Coordinates of C-alpha atoms and ligand atoms in Angstrom, one line a residue:
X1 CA 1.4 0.9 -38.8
X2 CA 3.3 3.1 -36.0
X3 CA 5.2 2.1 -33.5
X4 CA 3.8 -0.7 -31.8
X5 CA 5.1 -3.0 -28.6
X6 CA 4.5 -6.7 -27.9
X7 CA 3.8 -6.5 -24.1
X8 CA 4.0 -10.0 -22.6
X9 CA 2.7 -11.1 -18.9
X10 CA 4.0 -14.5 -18.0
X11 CA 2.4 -16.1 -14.6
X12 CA 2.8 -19.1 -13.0
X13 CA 0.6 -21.1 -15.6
X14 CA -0.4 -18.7 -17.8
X15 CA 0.6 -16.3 -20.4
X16 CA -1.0 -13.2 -21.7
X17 CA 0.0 -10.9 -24.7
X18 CA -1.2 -7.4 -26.6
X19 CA 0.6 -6.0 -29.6
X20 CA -0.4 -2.4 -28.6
X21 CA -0.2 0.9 -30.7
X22 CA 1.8 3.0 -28.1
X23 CA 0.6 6.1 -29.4
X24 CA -3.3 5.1 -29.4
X25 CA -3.1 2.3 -27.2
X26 CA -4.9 0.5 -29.4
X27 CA -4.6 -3.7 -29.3
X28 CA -3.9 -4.9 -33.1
X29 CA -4.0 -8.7 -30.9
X30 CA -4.4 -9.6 -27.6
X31 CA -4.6 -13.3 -26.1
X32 CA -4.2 -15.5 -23.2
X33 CA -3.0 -19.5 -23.3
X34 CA -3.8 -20.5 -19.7
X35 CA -3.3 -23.7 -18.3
X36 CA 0.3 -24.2 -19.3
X37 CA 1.3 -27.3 -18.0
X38 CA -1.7 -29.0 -17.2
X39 CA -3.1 -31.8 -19.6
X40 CA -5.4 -29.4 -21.8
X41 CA -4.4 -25.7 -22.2
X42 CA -6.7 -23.3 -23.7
X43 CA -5.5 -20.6 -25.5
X44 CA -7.5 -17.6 -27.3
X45 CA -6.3 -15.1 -29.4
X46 CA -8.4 -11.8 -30.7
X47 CA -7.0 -10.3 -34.1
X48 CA -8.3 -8.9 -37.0
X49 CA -10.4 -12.1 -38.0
X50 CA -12.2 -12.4 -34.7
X51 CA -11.8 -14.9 -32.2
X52 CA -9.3 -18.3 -32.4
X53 CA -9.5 -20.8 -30.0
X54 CA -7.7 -23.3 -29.4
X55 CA -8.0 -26.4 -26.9
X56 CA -4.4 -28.7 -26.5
X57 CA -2.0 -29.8 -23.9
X58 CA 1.1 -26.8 -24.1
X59 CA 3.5 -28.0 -22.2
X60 CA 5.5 -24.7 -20.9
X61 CA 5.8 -20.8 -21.7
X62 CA 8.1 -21.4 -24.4
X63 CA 5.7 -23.5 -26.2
X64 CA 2.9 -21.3 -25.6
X65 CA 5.1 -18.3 -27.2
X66 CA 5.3 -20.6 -29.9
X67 CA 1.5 -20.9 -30.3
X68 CA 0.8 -17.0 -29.8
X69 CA 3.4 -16.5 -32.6
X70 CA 1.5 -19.5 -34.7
X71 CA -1.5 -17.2 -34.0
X72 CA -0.1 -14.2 -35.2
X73 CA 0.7 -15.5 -38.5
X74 CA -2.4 -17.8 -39.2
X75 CA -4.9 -14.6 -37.5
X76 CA -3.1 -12.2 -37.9
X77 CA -1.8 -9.2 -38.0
X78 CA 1.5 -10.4 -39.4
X79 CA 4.2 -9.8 -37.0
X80 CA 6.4 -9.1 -39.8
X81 CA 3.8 -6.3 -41.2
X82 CA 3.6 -4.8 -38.1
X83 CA 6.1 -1.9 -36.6
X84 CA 7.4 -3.9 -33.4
X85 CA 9.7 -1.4 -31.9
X86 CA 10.1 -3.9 -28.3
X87 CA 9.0 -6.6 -26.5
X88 CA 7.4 -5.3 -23.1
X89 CA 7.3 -7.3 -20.0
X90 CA 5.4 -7.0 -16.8
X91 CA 8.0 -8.1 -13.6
X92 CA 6.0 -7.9 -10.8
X93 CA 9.1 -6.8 -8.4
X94 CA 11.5 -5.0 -8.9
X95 CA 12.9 -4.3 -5.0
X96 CA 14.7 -1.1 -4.6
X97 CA 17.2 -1.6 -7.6
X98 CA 14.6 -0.6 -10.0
X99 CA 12.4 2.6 -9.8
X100 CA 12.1 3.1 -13.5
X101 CA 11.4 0.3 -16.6
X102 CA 14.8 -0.8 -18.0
X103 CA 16.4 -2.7 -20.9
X104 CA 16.4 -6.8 -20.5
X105 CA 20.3 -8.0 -20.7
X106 CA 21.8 -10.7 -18.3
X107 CA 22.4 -8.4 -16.1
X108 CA 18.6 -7.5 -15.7
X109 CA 18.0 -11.4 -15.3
X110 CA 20.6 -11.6 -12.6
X111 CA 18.9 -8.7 -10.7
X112 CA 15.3 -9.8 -10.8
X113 CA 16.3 -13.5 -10.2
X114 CA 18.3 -11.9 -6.8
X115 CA 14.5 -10.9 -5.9
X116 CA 12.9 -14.5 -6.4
X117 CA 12.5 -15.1 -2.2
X118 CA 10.6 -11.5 -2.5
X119 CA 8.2 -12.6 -4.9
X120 CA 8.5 -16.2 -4.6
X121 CA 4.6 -16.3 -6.8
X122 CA 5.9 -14.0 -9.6
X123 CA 9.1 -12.9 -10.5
X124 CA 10.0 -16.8 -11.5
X125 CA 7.4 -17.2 -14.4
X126 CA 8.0 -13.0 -15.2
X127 CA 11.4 -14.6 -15.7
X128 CA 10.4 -17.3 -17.3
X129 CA 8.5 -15.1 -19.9
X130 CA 11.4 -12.9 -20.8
X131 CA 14.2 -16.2 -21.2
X132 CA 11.4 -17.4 -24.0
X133 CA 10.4 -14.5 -25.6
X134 CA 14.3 -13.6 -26.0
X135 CA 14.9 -17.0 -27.6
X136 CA 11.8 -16.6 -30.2
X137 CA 12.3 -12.7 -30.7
X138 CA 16.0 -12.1 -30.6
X139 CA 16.1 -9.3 -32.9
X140 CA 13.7 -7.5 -31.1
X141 CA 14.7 -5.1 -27.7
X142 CA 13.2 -6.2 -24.5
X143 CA 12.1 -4.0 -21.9
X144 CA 11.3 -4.9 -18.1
X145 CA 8.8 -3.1 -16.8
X146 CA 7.8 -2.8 -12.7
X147 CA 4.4 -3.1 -10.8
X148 CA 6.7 -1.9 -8.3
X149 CA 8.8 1.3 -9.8
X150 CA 6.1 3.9 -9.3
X151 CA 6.1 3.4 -5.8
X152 CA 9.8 4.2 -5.3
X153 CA 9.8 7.8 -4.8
X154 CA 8.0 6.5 -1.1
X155 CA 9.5 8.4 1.3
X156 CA 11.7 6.3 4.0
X157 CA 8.9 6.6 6.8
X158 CA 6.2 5.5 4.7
X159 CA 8.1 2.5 3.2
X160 CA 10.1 1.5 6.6
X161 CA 8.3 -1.1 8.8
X162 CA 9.0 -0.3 12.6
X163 CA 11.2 -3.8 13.0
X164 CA 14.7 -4.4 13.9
X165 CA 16.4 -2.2 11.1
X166 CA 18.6 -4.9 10.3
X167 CA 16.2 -6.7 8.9
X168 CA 15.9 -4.2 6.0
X169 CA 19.6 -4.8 5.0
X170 CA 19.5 -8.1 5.5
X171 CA 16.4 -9.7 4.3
X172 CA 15.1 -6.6 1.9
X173 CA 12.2 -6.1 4.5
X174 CA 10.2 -3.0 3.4
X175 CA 7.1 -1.9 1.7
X176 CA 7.7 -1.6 -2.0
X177 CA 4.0 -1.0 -3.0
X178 CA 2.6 -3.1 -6.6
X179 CA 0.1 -2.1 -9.2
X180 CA 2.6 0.7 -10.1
X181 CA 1.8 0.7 -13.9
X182 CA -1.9 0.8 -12.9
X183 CA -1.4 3.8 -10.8
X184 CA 0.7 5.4 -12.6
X185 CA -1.7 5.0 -16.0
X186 CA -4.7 6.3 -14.2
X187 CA -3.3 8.9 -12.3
X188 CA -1.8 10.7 -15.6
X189 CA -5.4 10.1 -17.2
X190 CA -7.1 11.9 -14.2
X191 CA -4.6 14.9 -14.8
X192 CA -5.8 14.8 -18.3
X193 CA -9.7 14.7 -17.7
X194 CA -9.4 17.2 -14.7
X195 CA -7.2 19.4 -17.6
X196 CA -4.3 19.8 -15.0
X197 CA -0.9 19.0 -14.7
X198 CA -0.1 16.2 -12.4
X199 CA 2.8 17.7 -10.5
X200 CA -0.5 20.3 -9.2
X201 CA -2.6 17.0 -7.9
X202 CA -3.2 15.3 -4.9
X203 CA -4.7 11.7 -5.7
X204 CA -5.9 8.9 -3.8
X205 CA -6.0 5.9 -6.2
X206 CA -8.2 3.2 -5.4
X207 CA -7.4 -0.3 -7.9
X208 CA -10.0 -2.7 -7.3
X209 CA -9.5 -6.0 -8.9
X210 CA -8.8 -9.0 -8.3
X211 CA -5.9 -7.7 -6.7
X212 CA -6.4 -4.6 -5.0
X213 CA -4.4 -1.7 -3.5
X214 CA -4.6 2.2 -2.8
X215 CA -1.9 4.9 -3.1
X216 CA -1.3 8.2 -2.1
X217 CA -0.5 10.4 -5.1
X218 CA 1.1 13.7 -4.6
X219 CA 1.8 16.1 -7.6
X220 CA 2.4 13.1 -9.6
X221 CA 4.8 10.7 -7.2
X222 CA 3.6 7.9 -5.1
X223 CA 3.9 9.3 -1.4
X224 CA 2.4 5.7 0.2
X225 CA 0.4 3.0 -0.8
X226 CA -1.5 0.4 1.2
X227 CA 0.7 -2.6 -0.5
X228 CA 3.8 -3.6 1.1
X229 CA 6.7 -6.3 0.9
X230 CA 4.6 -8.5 -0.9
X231 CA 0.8 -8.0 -2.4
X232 CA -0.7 -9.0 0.5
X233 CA -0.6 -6.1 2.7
X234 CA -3.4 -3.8 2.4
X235 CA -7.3 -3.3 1.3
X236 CA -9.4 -6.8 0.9
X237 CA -8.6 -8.4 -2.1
X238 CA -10.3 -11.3 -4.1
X239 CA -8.2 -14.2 -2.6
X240 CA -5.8 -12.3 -0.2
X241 CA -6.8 -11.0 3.7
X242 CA -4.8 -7.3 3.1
X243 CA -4.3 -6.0 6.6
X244 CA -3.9 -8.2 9.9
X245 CA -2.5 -8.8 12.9
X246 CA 0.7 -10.6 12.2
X247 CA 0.2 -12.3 15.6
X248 CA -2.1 -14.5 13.4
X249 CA 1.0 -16.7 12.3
X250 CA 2.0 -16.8 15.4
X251 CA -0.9 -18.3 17.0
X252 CA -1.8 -20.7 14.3
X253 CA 1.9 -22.5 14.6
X254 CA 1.2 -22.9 18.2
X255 CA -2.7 -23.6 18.4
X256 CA -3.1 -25.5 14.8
X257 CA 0.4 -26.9 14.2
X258 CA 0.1 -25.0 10.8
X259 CA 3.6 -24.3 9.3
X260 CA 4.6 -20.2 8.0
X261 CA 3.8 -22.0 4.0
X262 CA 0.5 -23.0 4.6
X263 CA -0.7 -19.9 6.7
X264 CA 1.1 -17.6 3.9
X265 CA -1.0 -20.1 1.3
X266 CA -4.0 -19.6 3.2
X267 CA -3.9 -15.4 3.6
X268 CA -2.7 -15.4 0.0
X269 CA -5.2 -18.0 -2.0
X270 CA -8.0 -18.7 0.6
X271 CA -9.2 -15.4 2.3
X272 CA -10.5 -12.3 1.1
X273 CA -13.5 -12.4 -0.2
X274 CA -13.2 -16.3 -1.0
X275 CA -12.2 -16.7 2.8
X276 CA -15.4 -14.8 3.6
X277 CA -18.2 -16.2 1.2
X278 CA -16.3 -19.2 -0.7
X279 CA -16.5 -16.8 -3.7
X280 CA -13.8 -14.8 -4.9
X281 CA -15.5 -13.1 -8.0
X282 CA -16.9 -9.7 -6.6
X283 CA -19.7 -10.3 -9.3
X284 CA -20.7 -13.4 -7.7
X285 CA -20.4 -12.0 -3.6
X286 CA -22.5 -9.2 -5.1
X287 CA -25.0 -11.3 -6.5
X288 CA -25.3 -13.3 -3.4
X289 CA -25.4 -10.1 -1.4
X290 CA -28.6 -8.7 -3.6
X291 CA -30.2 -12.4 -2.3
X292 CA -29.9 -11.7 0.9
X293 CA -27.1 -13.8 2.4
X294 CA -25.5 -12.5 5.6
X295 CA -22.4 -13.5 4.6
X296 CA -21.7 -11.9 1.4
X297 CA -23.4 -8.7 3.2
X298 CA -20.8 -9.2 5.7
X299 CA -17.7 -9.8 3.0
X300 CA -19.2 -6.7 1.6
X301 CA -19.2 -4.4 4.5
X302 CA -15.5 -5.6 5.5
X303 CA -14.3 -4.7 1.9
X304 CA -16.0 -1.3 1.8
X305 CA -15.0 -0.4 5.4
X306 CA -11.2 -1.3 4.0
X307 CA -11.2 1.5 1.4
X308 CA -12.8 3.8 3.7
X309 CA -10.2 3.5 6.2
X310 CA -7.5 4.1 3.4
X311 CA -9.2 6.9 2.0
X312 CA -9.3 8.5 5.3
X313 CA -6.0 7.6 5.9
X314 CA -4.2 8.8 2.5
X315 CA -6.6 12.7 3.0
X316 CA -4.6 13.0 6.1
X317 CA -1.0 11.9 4.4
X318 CA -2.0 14.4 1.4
X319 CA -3.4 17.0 3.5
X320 CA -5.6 18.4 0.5
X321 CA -7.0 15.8 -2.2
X322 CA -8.3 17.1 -5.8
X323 CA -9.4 13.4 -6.9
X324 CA -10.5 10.0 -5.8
X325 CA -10.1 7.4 -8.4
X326 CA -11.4 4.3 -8.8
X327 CA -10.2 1.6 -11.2
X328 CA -9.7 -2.4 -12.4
X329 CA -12.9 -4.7 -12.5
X330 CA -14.6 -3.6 -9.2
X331 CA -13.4 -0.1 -9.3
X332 CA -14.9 1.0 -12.4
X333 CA -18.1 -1.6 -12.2
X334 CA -19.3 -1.7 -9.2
X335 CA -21.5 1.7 -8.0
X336 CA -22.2 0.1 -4.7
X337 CA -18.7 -0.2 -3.4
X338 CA -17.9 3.7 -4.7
X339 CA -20.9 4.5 -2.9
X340 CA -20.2 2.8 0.2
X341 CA -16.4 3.4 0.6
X342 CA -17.0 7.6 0.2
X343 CA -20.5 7.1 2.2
X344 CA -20.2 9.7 5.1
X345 CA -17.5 11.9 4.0
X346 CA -19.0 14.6 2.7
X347 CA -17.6 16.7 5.6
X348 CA -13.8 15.5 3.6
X349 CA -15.7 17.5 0.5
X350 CA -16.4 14.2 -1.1
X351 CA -19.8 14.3 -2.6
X352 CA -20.9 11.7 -5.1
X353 CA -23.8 11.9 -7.6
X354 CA -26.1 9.0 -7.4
X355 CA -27.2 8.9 -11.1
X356 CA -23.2 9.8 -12.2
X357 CA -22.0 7.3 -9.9
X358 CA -24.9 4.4 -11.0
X359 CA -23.7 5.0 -14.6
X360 CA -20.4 4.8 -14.2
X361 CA -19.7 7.6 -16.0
X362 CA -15.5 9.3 -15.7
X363 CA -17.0 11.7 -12.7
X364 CA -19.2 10.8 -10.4
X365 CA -19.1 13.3 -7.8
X366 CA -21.2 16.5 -7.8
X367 CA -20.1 19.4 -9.9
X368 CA -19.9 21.3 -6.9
X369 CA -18.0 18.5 -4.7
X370 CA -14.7 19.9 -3.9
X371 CA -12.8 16.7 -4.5
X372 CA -13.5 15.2 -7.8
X373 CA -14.8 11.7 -7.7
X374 CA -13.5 9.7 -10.9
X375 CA -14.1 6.4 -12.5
X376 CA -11.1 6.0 -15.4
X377 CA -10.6 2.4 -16.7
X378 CA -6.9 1.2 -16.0
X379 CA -4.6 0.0 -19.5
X380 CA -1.7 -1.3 -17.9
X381 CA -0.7 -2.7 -21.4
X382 CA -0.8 0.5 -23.2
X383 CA 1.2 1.9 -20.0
X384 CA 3.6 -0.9 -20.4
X385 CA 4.1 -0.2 -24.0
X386 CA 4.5 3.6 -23.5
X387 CA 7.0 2.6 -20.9
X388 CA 8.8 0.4 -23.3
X389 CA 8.8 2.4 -25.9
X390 CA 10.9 5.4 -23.7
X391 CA 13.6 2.9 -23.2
X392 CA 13.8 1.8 -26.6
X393 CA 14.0 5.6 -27.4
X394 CA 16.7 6.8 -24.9
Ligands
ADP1 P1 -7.4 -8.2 -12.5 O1 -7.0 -7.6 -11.2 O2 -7.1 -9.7 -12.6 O3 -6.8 -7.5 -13.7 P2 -10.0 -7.1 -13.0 O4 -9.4 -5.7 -12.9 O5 -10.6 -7.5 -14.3 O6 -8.9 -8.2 -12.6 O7 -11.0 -7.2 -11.8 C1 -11.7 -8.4 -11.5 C2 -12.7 -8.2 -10.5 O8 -13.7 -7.2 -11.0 C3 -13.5 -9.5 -10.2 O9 -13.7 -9.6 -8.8 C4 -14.8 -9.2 -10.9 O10 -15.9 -9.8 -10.3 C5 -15.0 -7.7 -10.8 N1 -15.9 -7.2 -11.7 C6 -15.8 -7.2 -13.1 N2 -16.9 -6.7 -13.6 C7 -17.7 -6.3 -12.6 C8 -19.0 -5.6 -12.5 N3 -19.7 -5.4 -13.6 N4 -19.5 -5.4 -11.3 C9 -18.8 -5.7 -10.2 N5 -17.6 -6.3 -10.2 C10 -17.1 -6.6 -11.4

């Protein structure tokens, strides 16, 4: 077997794995023990023999390494058959000291623990995952690698908020911009389909997921992106509001006695789309939307109206755009939101085709639209390992 990386996302209460070809990107394994903590944990793993699940209580992320290595050995592949060149892990922030994937040593460790108050949500249980996974695979290189590295070739006006400068210094206040890998991945495979270099495209990047976030791409570097200090800033996202009026904090410590931790809470885990509807699957506010409820059609229309506004916002910061991509669950599913968020702009040269677009296929603009409209599923695993893999190889 070639070279292949272990790449290993540790949240909160969960932790996800793939033993990826680099070259192909191929998964030998993938799987996903969530619940960690909690009084039953479910963990599956897919390998050569198919499915494994498993239901029992795992009691933290270094038992539920444990269980993916059990998997390994009792599903397969073999870890020791396979050609593990590194362990790959996904740190969700890297602040300013990182703008490219780097070796794990205690050094590393001290760094992204510095950046805990940043990312308060992830960078503990990122941590978390590498301490374990150094413990169980100690003879194997680990590599961190950054939603947020892409993102740091921003220039200073795009990533500076207008707020007492101090507060950059001090407190680390500034956009950083996340889904770097995602970016990153797609915008290279959009080069590739278009059969172009990236240094001779201008992109706009739309990943829709759960999480969800724009950037501006210019001949290959990230020149802004709608994400900011945190994930929250930006398009609507699943669970999180994106863009408001901070004054909102403000005026709910005054008016609702509400302290800065539950209004944070509330704009990261109870708006977007499950702030608007209840419902924070897109499948779900779609479903509701096709049946006629007002509120879903409204969720929808705020969504869509979101990426419009960032399209048209990133055309102007590029000046000329080659490609739109759309990626991540909603991006490369759902016609209607492609449809919606270019709807209008064919005076921009954006002209999609409505039997391309309703099958999803890579383009879905017109072959005579002057910006290419393109629908490339994101591999931020594969991206990870790739990424891993030039470390290990320096
Ligand atoms: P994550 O950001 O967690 O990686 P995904 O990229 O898988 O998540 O995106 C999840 C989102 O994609 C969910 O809101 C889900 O409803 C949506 N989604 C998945 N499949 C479809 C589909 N066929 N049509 C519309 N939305 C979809």
């Amino acid at each position: 077997m070639s070279d292949h990386v272990l790449v290993i996302n540790a949240g909160s209460s969960s932790l996800k794995y793939s033993l990826v070809d680099s070259a192909s990107g191929e998964a030998a394994a993938t799987g996903l023990v969530e619940q960690i903590g909690e009084e039953r944990s479910h963990h599956v793993h897919h390998g050569p023999k198919g499915e494994f699940n498993d239901e029992q209580p795992i009691a933290n992320h270094e038992a539920a390494l444990e269980a993916a290595v059990r998997a390994f050995e009792t599903e397969g592949p073999a870890l020791a058959d396979v050609d593990i060149v590194a362990v790959g892990h996904r740190v969700v922030h890297g602040g300013d000291r990182f703008a490219a994937p780097a070796l794990v040593d205690d050094e590393l460790i001290a760094a992204v623990t510095d950046l805990v108050p940043l990312a308060p949500l992830h960078n503990p249980a990122n941590l978390e995952g590498i301490e374990v996974a150094r413990r169980l695979l100690p003879d194997l290189p680990h590599v961190a690698v950054f939603d947020t590295a892409f993102h740091q070739t921003l220039p200073p006006y795009a990533y500076t908020y207008a707020v007492p400068t101090q507060w950059k210094e001090q407190y680390g206040i500034r956009r950083y911009g996340f889904h770097g890998t995602s970016h990153s991945f797609v915008s290279a495979q959009a080069a590739r389909l278009l059969g172009r270099k990236p240094s001779e495209l201008n992109m706009i990047v739309l990943h829709l997921g759960n999480g969800c976030s724009a950037a501006a791409i210019r001949g290959g570097e990230s020149v802004d992106t709608s994400m900011g200090l945190t994930p929250l800033e930006g398009l609507v996202m699943g669970t999180r509001s994106g863009d408001l009026d901070p004054a909102i904090h403000g005026l709910l410590a005054r008016v609702a006695g509400r302290s800065a931790e539950e209004t944070d809470h509330s704009l990261n885990s109870e708006s977007g789309l499950k702030g608007l509807t209840g419902a924070n699957d897109f499948r779900e506010v779609s479903r509701r939307r096709a049946a006629g409820d007002e509120r879903a059609q409204l969720a929808f229309d705020i969504y869509c109206q979101r990426i419009k506004k960032y399209i048209g916002a990133y055309y102007a910061v590029l000046g000329t755009v080659d490609a739109i991509v759309f990626t991540a669950g909603v991006g490369q599913h759902s016609a209607e939101v492609r449809a919606a968020a270019v709807d209008g702009l064919e005076t921009l040269g954006i002209r999609l085709d409505p039997g391309r677009n309703a099958r999803s296929e890579l383009t879905v603009s017109t072959d005579d639209s002057p910006v290419a409209v393109l629908v490339i599923p994101t591999n931020e695993e594969w991206q990870i390992a790739r990424e891993a893999l030039t470390v290990v190889r320096r």
